[in-house]
mmCIF file of C-alpha atoms in Angstrom:
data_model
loop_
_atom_site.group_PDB
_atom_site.id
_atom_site.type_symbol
_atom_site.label_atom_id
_atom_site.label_comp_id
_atom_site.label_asym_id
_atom_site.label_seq_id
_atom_site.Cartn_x
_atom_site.Cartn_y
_atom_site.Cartn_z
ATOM 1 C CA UNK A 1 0.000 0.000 0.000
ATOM 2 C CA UNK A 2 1.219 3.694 -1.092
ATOM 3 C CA UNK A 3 2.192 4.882 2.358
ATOM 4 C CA UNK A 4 1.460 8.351 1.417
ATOM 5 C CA UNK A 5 -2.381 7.507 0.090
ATOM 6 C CA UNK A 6 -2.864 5.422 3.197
ATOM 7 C CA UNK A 7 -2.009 8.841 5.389
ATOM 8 C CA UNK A 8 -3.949 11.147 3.153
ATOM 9 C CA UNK A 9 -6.958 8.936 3.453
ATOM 10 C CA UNK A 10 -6.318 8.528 7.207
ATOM 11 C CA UNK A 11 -6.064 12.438 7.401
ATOM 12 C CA UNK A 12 -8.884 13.091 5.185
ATOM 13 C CA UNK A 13 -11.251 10.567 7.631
ATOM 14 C CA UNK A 14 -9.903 12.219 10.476
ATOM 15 C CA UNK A 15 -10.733 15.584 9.851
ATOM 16 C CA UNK A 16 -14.418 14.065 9.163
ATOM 17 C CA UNK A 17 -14.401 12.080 12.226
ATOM 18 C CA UNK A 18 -13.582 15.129 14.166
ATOM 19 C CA UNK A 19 -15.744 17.474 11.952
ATOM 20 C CA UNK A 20 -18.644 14.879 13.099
ATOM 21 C CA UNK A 21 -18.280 15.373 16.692
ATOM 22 C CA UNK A 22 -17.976 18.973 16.074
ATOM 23 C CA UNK A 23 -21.339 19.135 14.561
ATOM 24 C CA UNK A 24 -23.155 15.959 16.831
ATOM 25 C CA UNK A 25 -22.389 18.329 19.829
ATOM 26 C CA UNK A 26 -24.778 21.468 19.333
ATOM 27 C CA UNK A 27 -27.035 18.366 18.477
ATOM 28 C CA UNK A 28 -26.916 16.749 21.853
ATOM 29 C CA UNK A 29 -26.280 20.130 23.503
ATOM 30 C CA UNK A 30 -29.904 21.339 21.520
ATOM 31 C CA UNK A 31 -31.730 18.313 23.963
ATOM 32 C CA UNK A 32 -30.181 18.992 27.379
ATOM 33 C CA UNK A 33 -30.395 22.769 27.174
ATOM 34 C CA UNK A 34 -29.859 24.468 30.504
ATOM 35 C CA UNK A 35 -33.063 25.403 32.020
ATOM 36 C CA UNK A 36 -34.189 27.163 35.407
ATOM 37 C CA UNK A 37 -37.722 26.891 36.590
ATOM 38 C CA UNK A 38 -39.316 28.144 39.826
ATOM 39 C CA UNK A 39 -41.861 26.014 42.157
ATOM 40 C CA UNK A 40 -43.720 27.708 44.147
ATOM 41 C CA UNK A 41 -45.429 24.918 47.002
ATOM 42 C CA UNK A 42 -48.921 25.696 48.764
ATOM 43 C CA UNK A 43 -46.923 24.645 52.032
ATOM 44 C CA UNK A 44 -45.014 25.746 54.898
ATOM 45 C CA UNK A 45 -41.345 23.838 54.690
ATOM 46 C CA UNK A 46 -42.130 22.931 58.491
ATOM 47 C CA UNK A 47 -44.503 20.317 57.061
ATOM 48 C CA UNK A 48 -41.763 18.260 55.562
ATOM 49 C CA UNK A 49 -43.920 15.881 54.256
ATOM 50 C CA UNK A 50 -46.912 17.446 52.187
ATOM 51 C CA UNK A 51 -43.417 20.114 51.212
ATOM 52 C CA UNK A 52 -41.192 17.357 50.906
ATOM 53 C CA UNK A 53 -43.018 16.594 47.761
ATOM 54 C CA UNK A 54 -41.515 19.428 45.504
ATOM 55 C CA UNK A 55 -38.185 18.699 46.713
ATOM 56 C CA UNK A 56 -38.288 14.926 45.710
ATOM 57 C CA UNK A 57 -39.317 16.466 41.917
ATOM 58 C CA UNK A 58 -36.865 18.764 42.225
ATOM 59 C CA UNK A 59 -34.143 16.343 43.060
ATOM 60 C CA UNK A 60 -35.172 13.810 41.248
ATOM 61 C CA UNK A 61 -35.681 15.778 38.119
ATOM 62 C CA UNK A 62 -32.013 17.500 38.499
ATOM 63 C CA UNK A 63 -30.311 14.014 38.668
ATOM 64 C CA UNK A 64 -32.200 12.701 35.596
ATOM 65 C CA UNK A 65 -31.149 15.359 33.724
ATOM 66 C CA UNK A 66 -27.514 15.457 34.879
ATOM 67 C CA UNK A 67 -28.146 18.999 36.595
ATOM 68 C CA UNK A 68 -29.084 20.833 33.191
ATOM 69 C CA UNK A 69 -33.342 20.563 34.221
ATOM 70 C CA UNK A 70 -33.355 23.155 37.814
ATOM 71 C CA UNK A 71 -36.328 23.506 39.695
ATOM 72 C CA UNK A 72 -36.287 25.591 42.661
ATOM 73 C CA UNK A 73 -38.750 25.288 45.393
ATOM 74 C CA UNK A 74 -40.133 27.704 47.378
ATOM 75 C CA UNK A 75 -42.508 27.617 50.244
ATOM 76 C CA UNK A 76 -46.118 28.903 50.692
ATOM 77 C CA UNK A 77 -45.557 33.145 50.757
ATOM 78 C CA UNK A 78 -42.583 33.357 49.812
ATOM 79 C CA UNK A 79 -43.326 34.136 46.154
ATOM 80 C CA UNK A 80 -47.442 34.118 46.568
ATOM 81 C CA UNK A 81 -49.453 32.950 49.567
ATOM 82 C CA UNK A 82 -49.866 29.533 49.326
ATOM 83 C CA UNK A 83 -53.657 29.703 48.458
ATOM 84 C CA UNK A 84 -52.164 31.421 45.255
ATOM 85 C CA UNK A 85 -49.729 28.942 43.884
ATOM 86 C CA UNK A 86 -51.781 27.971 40.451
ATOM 87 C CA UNK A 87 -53.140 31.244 40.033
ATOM 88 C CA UNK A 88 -49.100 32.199 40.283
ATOM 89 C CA UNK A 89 -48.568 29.314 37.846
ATOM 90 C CA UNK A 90 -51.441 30.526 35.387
ATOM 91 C CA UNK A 91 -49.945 33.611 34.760
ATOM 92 C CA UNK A 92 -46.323 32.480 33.998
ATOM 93 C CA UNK A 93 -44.943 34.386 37.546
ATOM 94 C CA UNK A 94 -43.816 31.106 37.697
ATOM 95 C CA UNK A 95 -43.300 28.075 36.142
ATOM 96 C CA UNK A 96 -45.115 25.576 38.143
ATOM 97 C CA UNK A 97 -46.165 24.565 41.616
ATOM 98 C CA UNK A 98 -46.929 22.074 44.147
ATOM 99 C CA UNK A 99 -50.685 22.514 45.444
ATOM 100 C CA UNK A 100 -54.134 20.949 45.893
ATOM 101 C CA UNK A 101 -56.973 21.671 43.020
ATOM 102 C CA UNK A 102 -59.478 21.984 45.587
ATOM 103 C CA UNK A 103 -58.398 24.780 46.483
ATOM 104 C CA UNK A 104 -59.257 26.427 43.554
ATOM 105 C CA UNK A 105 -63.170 26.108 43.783
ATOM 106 C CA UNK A 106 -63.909 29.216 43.579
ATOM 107 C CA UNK A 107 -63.191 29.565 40.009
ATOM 108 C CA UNK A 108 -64.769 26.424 39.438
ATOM 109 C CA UNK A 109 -65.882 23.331 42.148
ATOM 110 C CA UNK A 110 -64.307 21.033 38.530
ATOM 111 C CA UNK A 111 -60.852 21.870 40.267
ATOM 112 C CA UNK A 112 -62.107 19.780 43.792
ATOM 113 C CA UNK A 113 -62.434 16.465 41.895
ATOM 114 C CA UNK A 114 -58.594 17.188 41.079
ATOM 115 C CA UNK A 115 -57.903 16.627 44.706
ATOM 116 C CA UNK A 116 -60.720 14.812 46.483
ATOM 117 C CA UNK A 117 -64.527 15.575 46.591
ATOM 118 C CA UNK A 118 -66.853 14.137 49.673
ATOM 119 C CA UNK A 119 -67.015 10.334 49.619
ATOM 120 C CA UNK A 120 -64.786 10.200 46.272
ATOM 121 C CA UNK A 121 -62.543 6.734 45.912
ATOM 122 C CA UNK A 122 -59.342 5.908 48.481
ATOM 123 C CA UNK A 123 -56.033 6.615 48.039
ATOM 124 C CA UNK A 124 -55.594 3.397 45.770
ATOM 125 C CA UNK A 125 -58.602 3.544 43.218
ATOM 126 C CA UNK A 126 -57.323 7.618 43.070
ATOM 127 C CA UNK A 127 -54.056 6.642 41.738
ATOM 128 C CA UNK A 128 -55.992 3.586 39.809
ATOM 129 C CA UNK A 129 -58.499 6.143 38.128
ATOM 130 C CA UNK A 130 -55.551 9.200 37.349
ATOM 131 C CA UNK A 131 -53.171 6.513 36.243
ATOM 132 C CA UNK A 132 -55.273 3.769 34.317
ATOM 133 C CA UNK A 133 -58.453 5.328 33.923
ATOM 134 C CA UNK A 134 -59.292 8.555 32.465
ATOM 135 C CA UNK A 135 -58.511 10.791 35.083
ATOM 136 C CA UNK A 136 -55.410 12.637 34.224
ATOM 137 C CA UNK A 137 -57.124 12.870 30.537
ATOM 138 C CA UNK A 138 -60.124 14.581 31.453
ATOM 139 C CA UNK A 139 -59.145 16.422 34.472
ATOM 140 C CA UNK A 140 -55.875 17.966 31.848
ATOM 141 C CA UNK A 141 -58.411 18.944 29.415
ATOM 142 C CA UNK A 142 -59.833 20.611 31.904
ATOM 143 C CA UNK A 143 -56.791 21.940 33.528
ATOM 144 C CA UNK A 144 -55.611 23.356 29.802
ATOM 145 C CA UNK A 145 -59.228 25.730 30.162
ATOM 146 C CA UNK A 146 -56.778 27.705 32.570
ATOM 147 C CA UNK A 147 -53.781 27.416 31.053
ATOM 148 C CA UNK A 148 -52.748 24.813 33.083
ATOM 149 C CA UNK A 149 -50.798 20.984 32.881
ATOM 150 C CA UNK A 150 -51.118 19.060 36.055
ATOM 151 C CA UNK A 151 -49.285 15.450 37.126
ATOM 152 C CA UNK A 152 -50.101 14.000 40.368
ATOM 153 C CA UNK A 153 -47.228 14.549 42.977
ATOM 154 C CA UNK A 154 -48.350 13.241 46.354
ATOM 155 C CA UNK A 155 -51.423 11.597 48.160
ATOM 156 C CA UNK A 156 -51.903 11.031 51.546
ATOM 157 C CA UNK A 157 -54.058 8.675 52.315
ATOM 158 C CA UNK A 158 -57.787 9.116 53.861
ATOM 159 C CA UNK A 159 -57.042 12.070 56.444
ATOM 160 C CA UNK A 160 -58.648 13.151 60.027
ATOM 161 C CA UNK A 161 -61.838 14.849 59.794
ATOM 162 C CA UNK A 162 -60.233 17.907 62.400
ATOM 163 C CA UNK A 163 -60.163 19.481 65.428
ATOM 164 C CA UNK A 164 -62.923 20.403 67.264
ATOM 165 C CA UNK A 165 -63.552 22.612 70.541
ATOM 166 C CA UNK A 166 -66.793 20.532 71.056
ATOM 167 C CA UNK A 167 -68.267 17.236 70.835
ATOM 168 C CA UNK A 168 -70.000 16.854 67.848
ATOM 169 C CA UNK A 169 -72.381 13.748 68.401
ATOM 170 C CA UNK A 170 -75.471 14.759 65.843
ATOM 171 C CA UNK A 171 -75.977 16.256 63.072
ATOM 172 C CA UNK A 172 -77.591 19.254 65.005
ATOM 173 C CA UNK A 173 -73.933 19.827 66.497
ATOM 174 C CA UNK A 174 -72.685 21.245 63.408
ATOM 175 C CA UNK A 175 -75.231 23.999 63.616
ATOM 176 C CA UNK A 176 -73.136 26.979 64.381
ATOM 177 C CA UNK A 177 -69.763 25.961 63.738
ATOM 178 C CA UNK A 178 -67.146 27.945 62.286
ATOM 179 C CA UNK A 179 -64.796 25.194 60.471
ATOM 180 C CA UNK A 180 -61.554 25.570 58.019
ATOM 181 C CA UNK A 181 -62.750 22.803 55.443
ATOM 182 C CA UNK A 182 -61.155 22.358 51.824
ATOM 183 C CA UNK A 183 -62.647 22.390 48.572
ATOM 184 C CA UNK A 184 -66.617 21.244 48.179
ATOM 185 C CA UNK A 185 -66.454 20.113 51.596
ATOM 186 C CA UNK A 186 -67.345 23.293 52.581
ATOM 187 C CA UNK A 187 -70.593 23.162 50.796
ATOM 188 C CA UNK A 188 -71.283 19.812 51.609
ATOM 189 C CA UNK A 189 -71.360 20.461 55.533
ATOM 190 C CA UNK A 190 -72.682 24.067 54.921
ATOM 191 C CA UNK A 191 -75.936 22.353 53.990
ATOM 192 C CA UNK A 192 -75.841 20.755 57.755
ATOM 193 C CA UNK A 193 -75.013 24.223 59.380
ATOM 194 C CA UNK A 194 -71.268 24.655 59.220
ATOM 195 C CA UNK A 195 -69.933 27.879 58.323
ATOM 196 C CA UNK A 196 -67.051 26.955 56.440
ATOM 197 C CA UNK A 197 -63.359 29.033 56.058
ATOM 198 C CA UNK A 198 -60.970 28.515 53.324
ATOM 199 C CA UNK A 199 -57.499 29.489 55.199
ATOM 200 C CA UNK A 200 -54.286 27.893 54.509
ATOM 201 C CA UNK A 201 -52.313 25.520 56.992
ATOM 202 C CA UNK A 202 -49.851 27.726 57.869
ATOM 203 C CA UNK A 203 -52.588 30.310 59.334
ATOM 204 C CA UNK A 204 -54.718 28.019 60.793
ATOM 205 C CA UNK A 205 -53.508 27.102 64.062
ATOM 206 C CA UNK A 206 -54.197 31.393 65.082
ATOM 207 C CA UNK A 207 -57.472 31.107 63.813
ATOM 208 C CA UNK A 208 -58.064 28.252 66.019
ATOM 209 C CA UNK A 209 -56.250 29.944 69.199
ATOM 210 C CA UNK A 210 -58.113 33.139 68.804
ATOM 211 C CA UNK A 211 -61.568 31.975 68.427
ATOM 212 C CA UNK A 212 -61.821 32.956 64.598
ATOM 213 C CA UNK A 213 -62.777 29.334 64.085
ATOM 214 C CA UNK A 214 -64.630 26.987 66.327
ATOM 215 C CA UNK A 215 -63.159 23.439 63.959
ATOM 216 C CA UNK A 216 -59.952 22.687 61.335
ATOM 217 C CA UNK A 217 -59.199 19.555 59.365
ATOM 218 C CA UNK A 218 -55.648 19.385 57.808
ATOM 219 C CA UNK A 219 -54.392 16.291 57.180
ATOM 220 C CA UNK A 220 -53.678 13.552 59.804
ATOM 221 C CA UNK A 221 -52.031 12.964 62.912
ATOM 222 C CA UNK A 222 -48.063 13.590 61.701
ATOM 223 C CA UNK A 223 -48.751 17.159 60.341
ATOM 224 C CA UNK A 224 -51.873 18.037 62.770
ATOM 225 C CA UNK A 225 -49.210 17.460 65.429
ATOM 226 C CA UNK A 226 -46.555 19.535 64.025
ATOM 227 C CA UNK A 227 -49.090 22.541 63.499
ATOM 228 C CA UNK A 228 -50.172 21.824 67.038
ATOM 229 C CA UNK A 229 -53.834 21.835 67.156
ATOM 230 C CA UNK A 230 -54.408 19.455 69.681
ATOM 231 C CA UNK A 231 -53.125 22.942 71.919
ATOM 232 C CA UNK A 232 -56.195 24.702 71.319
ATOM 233 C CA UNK A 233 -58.621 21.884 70.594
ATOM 234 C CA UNK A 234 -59.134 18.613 72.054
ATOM 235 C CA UNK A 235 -61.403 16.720 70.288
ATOM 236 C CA UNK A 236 -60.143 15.077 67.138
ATOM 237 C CA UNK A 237 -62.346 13.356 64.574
ATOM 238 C CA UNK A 238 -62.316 10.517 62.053
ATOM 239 C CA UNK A 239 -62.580 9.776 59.007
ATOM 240 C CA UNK A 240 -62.280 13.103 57.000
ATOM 241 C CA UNK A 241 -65.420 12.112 54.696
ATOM 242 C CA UNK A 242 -64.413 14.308 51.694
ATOM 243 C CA UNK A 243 -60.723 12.971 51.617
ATOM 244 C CA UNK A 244 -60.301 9.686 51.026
ATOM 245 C CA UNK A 245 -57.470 9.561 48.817
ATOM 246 C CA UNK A 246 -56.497 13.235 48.140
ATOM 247 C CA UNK A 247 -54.094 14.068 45.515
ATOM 248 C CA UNK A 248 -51.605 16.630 46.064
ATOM 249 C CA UNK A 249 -51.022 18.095 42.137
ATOM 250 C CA UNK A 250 -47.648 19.406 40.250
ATOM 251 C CA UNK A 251 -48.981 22.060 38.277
ATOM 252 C CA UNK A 252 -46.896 23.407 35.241
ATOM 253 C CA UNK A 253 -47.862 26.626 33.022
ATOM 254 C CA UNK A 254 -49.359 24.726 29.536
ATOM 255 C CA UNK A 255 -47.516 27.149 27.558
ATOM 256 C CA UNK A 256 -44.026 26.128 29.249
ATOM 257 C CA UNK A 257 -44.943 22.613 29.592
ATOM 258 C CA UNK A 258 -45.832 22.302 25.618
ATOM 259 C CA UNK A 259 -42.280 23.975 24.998
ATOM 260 C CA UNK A 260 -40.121 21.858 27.655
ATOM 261 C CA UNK A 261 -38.128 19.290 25.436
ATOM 262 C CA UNK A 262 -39.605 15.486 25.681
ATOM 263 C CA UNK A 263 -36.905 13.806 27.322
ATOM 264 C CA UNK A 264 -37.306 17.297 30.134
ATOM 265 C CA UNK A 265 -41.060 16.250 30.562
ATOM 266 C CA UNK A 266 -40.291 12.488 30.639
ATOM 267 C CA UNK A 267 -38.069 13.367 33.227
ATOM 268 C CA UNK A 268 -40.568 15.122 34.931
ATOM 269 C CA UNK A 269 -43.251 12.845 35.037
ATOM 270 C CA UNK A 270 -41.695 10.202 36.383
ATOM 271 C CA UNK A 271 -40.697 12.609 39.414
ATOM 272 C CA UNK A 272 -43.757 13.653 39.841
ATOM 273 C CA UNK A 273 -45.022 9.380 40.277
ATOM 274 C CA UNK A 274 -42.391 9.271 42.824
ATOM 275 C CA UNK A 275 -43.175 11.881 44.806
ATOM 276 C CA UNK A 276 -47.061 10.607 44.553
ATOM 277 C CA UNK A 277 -45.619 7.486 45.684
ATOM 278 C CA UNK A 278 -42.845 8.799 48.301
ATOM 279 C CA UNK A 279 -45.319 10.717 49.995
ATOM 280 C CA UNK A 280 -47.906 8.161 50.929
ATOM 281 C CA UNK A 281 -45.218 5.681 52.310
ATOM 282 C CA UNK A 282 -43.791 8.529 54.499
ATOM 283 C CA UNK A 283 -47.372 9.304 56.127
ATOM 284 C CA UNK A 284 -48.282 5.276 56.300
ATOM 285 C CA UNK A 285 -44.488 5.351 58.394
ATOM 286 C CA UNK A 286 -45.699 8.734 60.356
ATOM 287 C CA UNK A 287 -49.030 8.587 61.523
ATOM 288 C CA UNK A 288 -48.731 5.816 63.796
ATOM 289 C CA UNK A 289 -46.095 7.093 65.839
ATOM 290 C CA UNK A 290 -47.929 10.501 65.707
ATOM 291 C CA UNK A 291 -51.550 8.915 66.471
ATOM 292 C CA UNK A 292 -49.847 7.802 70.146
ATOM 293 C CA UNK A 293 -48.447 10.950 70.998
ATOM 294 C CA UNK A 294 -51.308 13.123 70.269
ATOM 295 C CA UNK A 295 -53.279 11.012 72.682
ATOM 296 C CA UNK A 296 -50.858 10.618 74.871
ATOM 297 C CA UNK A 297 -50.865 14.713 74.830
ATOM 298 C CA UNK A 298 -54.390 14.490 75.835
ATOM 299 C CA UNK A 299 -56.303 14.253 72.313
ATOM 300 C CA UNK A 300 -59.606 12.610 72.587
ATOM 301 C CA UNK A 301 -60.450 10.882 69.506
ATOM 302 C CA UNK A 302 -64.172 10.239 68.399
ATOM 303 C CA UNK A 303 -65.932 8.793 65.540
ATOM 304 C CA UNK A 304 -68.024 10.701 63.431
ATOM 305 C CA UNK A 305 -71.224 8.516 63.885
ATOM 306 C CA UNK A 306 -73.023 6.431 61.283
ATOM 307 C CA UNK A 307 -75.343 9.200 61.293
ATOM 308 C CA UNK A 308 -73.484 11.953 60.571
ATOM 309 C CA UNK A 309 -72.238 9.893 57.858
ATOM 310 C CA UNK A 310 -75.386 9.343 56.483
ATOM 311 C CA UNK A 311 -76.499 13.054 56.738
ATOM 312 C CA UNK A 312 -72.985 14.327 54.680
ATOM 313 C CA UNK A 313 -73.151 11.778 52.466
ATOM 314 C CA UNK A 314 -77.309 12.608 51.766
ATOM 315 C CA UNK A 315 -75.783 16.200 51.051
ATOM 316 C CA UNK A 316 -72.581 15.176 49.099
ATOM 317 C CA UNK A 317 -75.161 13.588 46.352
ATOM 318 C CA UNK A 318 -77.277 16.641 46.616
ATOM 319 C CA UNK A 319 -74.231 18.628 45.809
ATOM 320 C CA UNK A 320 -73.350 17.292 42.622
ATOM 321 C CA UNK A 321 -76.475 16.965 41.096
ATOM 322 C CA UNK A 322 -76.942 20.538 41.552
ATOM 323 C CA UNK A 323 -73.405 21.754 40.144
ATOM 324 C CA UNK A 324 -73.940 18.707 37.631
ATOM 325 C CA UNK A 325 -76.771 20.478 36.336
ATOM 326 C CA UNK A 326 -74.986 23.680 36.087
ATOM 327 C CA UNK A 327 -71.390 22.705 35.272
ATOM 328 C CA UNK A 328 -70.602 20.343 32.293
ATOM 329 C CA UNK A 329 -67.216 20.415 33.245
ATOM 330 C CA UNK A 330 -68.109 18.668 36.320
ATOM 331 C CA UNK A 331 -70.455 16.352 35.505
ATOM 332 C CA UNK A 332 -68.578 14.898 32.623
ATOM 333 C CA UNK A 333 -65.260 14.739 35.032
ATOM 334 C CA UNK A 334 -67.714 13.284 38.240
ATOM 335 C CA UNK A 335 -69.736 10.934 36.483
ATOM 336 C CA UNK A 336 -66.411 9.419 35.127
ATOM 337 C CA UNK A 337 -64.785 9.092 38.075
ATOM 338 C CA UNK A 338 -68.290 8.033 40.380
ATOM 339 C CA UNK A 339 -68.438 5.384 37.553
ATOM 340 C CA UNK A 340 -65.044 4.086 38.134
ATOM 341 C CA UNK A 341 -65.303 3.929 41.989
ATOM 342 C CA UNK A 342 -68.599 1.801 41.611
ATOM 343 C CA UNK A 343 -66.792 -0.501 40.007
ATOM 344 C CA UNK A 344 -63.483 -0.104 42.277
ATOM 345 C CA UNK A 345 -65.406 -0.626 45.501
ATOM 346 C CA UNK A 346 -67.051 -3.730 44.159
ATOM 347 C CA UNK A 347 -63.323 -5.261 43.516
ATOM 348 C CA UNK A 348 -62.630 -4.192 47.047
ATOM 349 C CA UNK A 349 -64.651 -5.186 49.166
ATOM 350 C CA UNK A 350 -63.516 -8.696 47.975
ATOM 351 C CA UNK A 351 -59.807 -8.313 48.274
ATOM 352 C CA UNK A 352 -58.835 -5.021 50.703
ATOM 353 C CA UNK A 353 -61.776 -4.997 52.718
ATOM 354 C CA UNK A 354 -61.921 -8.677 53.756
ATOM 355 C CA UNK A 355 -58.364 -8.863 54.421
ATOM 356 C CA UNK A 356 -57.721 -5.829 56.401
ATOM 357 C CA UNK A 357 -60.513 -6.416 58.054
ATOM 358 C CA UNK A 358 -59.472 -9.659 59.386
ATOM 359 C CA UNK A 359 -56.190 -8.261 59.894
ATOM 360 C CA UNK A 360 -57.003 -5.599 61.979
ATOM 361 C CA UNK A 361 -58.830 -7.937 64.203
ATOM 362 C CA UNK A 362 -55.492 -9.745 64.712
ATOM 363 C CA UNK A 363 -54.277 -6.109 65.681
ATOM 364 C CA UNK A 364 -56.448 -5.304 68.543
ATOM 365 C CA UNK A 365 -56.685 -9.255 70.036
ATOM 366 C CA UNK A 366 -52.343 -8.605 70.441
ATOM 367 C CA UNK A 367 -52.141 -10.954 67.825
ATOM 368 C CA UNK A 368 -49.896 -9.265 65.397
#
């Protein structure tokens, strides 16, 4: 072989080798582009649970994208009251958020079923019906109305139905009461007398101690004992009717969302599933622990009775037909979802329910 041809043809592929890498770079570079974004959360960081959330997307999102993808998360007020965050999110002040759609009723009760609505599905047909069904479908069409995207980022589990300075044994007991109650709970009890608040968790334990409010529900025992109702009210209640599975949402501007590059919002979904999933094993490991101490602090639990039940549950129905008939928004998204959790429940009280009931009767005998 002419030594000379053999290096001119080595030189020649060379300079093509190298003038390939040269031009596969901006390439590469044009998928992974450097990106900022701002989260603002509907919670206080002393919650680090519910505000853990954002922080597991954040993380999680950084180290799938090798640090190029930065979210930044900042607590309830410290870019817009926590009560604020989608509103924030709508507008492009920020990029996204961590909140609950409920919260958001008042521009229209479609946003509750995003979180929970009174006697929706648990914690596990929630996830079944986002996931499998056509929850985050319908509720994104939706969402997209406001110029909104929204993944599920955290659920935790059926919750407390909140602190109370009285007994409440009837359904004449409500009568009166001042209460800080989410989304279309609120309207649900209102029918029964309550006088409901909408006030974030940060502001609620004041409210409480100065007599504002006569009732709260939050969440459960871990972050109700953090907050430190059981101070200024000493009867605790259970089950929170209206949340029995609430979803906590990641909410991204559409506009922003539509532009982020795939492999970004691939990224980003799957944080988002962890952080749904995270976030219900850390209460499951929490509340028990927390559940003994509050009544070891002197919390007095009581059920809310059968007929209570009964009452809210009359009023829950009476609820949606009404905004049904008003809202078809709603009553496409509710009559999808009420369909689903018929069929859910039927499955369920099969499998879960036998089971755990059994179980639970190993629990209290000092079985287990």
């Amino acid at each position: 072989m002419d030594r000379r041809s053999f290096f001119k043809k080595a030189a020649v592929t060379g300079v093509g080798a190298a003038a390939a890498t040269t031009l596969a770079a901006p390439a590469i570079a044009q998928t992974n582009p450097k990106l900022t974004w701002r989260l603002t959360s509907s919670f206080p960081k002393s919650l680090d649970t519910i505000y853990g959330g954002a922080e597991d997307i954040a993380k999680h999102v950084a180290a799938a994208t090798d640090g190029n993808f930065t979210i930044q998360t900042y607590a309830a007020g410290e870019i817009v009251p926590g009560l604020q965050a989608a509103d924030a999110v709508s507008a492009a002040t920020v990029e996204m958020c961590h909140t609950c759609s409920y919260y958001y009723v008042g521009k229209d009760p479609t946003f509750a079923i995003g979180t929970a609505i009174p006697f929706g599905p648990n914690a596990r047909l929630t996830n079944s019906w986002f996931y499998e069904g056509n929850g985050n479908k319908l509720l994104n069409e939706f969402y997209a109305t406001h110029g909104l995207y929204g993944m599920i980022a955290g659920n935790t589990g059926a919750q407390m139905g909140g602190w109370f300075r009285k007994e409440i044994n009837t359904v004449d007991d409500f009568k009166g009461v001042k209460m800080r109650i989410a989304g279309l709970a609120g309207r649900v009890v209102e029918k029964l007398g309550v006088v409901p608040q909408q006030i974030a968790g940060g502001d609620i334990y004041p409210a409480l101690e100065k007599g504002t409010i006569d009732a709260a529900e939050w969440v459960g025992p871990y972050d109700d004992h953090k907050l430190g109702f059981y101070k200024v009210a000493k009867y605790y209640y259970y089950p929170a009717f209206w949340e029995g599975g609430p979803v906590i949402h990641a909410m991204v501007n559409l506009d922003k969302w539509n532009n982020l590059p795939k492999n970004y919002q691939a990224a980003l979904t799957d944080a988002c599933a962890f952080a749904n999933t995270n976030m219900m094993a850390k209460y499951d490991m929490k509340n028990p622990a927390a559940i003994k101490q509050l009544v070891g602090e002197g919390t007095i639990l009581r059920p809310f009775s059968q007929d209570i039940l009964e009452a809210c549950f009359n009023s829950a129905m009476d609820v949606y037909k009404d905004i049904s008939s008003k809202n078809e928004w709603f009553k496409k998204i509710y009559e999808d979802q009420a369909a689903f959790k018929r069929e859910g429940y039927l499955w369920m009280q099969l499998s879960e329910y036998t089971y755990d009931t059994f179980m639970m009767i190993q629990q209290r005998s000092g079985k287990l």
